[in-house]
Coordinates of C-alpha atoms in Angstrom, one line a residue:
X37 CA -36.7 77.2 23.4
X38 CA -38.6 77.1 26.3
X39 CA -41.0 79.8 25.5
X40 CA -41.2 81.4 28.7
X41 CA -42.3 77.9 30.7
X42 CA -38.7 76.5 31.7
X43 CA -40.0 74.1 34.2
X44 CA -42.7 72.5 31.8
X45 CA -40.0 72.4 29.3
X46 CA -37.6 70.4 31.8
X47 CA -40.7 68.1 32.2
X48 CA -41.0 66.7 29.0
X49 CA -37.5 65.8 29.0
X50 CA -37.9 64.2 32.2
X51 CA -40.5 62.0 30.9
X52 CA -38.6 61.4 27.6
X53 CA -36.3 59.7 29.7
X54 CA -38.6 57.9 31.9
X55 CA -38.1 60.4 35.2
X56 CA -34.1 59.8 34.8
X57 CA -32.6 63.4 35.7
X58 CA -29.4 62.6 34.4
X59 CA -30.7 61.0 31.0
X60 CA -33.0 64.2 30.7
X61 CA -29.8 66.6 31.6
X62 CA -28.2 64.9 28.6
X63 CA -30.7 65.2 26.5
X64 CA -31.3 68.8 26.9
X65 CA -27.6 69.5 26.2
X66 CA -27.4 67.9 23.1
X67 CA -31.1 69.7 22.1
X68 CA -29.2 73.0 22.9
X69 CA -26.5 71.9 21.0
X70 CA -28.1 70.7 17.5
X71 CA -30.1 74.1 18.2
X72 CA -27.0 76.2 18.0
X73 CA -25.0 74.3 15.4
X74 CA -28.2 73.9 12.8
X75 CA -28.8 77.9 13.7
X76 CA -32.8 76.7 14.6
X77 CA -33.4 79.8 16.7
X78 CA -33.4 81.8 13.1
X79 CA -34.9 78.9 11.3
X80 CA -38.1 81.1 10.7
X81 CA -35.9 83.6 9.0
X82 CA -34.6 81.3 6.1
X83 CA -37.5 81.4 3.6
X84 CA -37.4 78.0 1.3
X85 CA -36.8 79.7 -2.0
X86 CA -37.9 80.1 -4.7
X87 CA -41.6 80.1 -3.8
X88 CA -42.5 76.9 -6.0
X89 CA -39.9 74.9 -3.9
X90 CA -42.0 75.7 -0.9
X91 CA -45.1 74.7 -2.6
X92 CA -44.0 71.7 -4.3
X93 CA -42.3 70.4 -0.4
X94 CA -45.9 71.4 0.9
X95 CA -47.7 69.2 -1.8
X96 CA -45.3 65.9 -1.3
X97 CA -45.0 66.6 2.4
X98 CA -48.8 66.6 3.5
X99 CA -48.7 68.4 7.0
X100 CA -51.7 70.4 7.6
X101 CA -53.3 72.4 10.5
X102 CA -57.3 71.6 11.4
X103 CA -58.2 74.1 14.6
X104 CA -57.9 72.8 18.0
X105 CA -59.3 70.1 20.6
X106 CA -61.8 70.7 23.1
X107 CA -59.6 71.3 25.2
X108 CA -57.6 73.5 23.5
X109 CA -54.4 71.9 22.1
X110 CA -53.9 72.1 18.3
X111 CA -54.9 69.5 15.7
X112 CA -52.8 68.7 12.9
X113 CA -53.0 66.0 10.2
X114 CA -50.5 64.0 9.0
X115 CA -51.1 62.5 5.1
X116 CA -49.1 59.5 5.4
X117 CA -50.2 57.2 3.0
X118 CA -50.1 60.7 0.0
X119 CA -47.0 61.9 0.8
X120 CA -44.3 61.2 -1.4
X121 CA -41.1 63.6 -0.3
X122 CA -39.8 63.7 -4.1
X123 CA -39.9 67.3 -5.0
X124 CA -36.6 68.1 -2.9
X125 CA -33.6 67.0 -0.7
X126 CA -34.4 64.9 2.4
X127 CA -33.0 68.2 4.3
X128 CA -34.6 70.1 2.4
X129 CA -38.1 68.4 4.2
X130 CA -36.3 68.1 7.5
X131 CA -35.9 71.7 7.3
X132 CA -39.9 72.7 6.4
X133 CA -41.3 70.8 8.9
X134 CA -38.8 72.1 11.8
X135 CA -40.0 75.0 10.7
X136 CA -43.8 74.1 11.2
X137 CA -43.0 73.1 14.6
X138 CA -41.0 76.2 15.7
X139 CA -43.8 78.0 14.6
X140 CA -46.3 75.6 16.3
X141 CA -44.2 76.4 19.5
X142 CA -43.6 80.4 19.1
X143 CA -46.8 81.3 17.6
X144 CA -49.7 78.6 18.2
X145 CA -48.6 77.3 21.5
X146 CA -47.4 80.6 23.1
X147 CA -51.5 82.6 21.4
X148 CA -53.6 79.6 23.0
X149 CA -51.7 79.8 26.1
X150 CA -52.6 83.5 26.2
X151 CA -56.0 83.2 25.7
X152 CA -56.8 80.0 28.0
X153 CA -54.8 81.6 30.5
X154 CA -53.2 78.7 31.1
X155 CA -50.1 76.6 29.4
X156 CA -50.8 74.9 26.4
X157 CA -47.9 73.0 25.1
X158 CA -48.6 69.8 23.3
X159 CA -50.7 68.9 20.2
X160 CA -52.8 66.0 18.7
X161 CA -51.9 64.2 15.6
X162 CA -54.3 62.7 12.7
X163 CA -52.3 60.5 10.3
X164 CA -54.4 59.6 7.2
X165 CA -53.7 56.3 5.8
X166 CA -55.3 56.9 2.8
X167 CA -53.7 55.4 -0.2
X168 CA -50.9 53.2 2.0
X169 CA -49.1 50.8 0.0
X170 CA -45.9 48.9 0.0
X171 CA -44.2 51.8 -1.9
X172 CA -44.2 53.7 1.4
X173 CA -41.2 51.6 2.7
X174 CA -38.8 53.5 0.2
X175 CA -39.9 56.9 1.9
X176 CA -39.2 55.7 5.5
X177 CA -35.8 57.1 6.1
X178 CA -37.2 60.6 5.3
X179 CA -40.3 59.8 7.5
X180 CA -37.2 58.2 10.1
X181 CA -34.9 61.8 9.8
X182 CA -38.3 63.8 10.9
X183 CA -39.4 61.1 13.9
X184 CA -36.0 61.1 15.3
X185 CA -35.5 65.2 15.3
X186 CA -39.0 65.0 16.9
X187 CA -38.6 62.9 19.1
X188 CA -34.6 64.0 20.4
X189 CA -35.6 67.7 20.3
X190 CA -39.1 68.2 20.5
X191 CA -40.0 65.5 23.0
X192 CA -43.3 64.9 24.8
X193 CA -45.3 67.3 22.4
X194 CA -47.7 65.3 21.1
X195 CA -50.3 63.8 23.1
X196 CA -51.6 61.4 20.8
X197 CA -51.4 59.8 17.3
X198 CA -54.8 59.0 15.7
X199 CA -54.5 56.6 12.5
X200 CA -57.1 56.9 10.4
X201 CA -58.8 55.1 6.8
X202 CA -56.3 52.4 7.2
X203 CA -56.3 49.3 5.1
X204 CA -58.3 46.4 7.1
X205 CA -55.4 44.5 6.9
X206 CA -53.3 47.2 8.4
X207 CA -55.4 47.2 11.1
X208 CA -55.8 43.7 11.8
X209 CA -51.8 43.4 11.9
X210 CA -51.0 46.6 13.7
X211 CA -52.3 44.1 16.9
X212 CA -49.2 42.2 16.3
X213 CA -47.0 45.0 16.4
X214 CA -48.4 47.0 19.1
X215 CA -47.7 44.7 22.0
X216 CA -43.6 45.3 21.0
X217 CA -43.8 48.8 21.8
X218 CA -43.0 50.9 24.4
X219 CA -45.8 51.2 27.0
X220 CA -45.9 54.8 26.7
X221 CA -45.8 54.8 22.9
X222 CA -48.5 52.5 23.2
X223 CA -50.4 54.9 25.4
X224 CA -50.2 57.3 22.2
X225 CA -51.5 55.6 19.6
X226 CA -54.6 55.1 18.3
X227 CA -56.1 53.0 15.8
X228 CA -59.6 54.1 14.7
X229 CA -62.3 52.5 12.8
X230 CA -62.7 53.7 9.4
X231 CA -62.1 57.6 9.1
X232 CA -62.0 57.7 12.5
X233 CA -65.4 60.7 13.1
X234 CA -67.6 59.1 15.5
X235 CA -64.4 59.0 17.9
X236 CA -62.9 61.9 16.9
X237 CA -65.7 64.1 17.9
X238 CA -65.5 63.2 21.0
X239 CA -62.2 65.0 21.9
X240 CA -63.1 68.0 19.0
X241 CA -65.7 69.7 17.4
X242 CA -66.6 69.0 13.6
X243 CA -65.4 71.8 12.4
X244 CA -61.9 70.9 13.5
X245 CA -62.0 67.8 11.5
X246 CA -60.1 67.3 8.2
X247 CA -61.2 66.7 5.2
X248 CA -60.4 63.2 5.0
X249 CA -62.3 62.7 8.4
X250 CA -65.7 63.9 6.5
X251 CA -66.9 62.5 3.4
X252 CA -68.9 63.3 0.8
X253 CA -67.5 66.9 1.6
X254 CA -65.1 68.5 -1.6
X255 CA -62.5 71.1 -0.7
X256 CA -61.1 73.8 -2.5
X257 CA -57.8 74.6 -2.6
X258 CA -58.2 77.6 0.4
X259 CA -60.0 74.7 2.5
X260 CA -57.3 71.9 1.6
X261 CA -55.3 71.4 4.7
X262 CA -52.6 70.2 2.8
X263 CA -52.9 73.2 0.2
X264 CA -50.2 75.6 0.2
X265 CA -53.1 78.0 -0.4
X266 CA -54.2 76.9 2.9
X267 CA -54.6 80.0 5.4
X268 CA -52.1 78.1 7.6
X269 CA -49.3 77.9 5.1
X270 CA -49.8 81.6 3.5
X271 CA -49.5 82.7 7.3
X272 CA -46.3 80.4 7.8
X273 CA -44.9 81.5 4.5
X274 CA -45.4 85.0 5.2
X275 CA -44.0 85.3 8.8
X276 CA -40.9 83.3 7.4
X277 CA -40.6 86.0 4.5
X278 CA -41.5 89.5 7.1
X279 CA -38.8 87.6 9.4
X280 CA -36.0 87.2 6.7
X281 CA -36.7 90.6 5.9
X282 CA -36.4 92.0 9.5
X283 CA -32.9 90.5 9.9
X284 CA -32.0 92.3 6.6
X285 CA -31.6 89.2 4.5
X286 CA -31.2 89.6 1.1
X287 CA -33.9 87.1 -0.7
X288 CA -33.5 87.7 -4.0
X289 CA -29.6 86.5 -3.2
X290 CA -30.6 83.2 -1.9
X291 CA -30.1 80.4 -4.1
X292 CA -32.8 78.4 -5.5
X293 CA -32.1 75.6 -2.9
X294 CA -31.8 77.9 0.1
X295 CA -29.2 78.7 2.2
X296 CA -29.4 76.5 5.3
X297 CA -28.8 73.3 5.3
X298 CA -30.1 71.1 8.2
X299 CA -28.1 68.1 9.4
X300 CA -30.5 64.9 8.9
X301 CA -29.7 62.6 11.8
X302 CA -28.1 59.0 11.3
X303 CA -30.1 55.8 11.7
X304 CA -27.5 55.4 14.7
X305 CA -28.7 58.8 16.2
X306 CA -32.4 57.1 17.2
X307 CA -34.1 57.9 20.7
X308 CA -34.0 54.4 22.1
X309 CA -36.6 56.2 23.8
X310 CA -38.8 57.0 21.0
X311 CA -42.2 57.4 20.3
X312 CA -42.6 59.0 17.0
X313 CA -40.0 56.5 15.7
X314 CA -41.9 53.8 17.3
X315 CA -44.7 54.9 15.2
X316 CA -43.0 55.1 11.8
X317 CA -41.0 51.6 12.2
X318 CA -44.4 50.4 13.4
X319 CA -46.3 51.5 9.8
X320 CA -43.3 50.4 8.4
X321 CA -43.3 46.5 9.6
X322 CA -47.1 46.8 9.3
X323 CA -46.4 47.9 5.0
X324 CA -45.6 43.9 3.4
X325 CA -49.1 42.7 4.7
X326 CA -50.3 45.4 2.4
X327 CA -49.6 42.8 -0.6
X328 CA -50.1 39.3 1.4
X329 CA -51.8 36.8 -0.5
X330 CA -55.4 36.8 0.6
X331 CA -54.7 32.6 1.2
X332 CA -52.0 33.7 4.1
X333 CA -53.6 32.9 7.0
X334 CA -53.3 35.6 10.1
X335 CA -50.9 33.4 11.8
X336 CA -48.6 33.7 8.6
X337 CA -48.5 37.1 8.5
X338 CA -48.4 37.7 12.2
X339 CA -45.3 35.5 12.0
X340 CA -43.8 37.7 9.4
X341 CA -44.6 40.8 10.7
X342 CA -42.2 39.7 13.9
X343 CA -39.7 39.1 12.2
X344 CA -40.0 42.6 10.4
X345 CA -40.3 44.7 13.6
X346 CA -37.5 42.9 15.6
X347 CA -35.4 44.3 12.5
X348 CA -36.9 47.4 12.7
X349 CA -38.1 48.3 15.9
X350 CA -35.7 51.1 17.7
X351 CA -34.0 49.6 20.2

């Protein structure tokens, strides 16, 4: 788990819980825990079968890899507003993107760290708001089940959020909802202006930019960071597939559906320390002023958009 840096590991803990030892102890033990009884150490042995599955989770669940920062952590994006998670079961996408991040952690992390000759071990995050609408709301406890394994087993890895082509409105109102969160969540997130490039480029290069952070530019397929053709994703796919095979599972015997079956955590199971959550119930009490009237005046809707978070908001 700790990919040969226990003591930054025990850090990030330790600031999960806000420098409380014993809170951090906890937390650690129930990480181990859900580790062994959801078998994630062999997690990048149990290809998503058949193939089509995996491509069909890729192209409803838009996760995608851009490069990395200046300063060397990697860049991921995040298509919030495109994703629709109804091409399999909710553990089905739990169980993909643990995958991306145990592969994050044992092969990105643990190749930069080798080359900067220094520890690398968090990431940056570029969630495209393109094509957010109210709809959204009925995909939040799939969005929820992925924040809160995040956030009680993979702590402190992401430095911070950038939200990007957002609706004016969801920008405007996001002020009302940012003052409830936690001060450290609050550290995280970002709201940019627009796609997001002129501030973008000042923590990476162009070329690390996705698509949806340069326009006027088409993408094939190959180029598509949300593609299953995607380098990224044929190089997860495959290392999955080479590492099934090297523990002498049989693929052609798995069923169409897999043979693991993650356990997607309960609404009751939420960090009350949690950023990523934070994030998602944010978006989420942020989705109704999508479809305000245009006569509701900003008071209006910053009074409704209270009473959504207080309902919403992890506690």
């Amino acid at each position: 788990m700790h990919g040969g840096y226990p003591e930054a590991t025990l850090e990030r803990f330790l600031r999960a819980r806000d420098g409380d030892a014993t809170k951090a102890s906890k937390m650690i033990v129930d990480c181990l825990n859900w580790r062994v009884k959801n078998r994630i150490d062999n997690i990048l042995a149990e290809p998503i079968l058949p193939k089509e599955k995996f491509d069909a989770i890729r192209q409803t669940q838009l996760i995608g890899f851009c490069g990395f920062c200046k300063q060397g952590r990697p860049v991921f994006a995040i298509g919030v507003g495109n994703s629709t998670f109804d091409q399999a079961s909710v553990d089905k996408y739990v169980q993909s993107h643990i995958q991306i991040n145990e592969y994050r952690d044992r092969i990105i992390l643990t190749e930069i760290s080798t080359n900067k000759g220094r520890y690398v071990g968090t990431c940056l995050k570029i969630l495209d708001m393109t094509s957010l609408s109210l709809s959204a709301i009925s995909r939040l406890k799939t969005s929820t089940a992925i924040a809160t394994i995040d956030d009680l087993n993979y702590p402190e890895k992401t430095d911070t959020y950038y939200i990007v082509n957002a609706p004016h409105v969801f920008s405007t109102c996001w002020k009302a909802v940012k003052p409830m969160l936690h001060e450290r969540t609050k550290r995280k997130v970002q709201v940019l202006r627009g796609n997001g490039q002129e501030e973008l480029l000042q923590v990476m290069d162009f070329e690390t930019l996705p698509p949806f952070c340069k326009p006027g530019i088409s993408s094939s397929n190959e180029s598509d960071i949300f593609s299953p053709d995607h380098q990224f994703h044929v190089k997860l796919y495959n290392h999955i597939q080479q590492m099934a095979l090297s523990t002498d599972r049989v693929l052609n015997g798995l069923s169409s559906e897999g043979s693991l079956n993650i356990e997607v955590p309960t609404s009751a199971e939420q960090s009350q320390h949690s950023d990523e959550c934070e994030v998602v119930h944010g978006i989420g009490s942020v989705l109704p002023t999508l479809q305000a009237s245009p006569n509701d005046s900003y008071q209006h809707q910053r009074d409704t958009l209270t009473s959504n978070i207080a309902g919403l908001q992890v506690s």
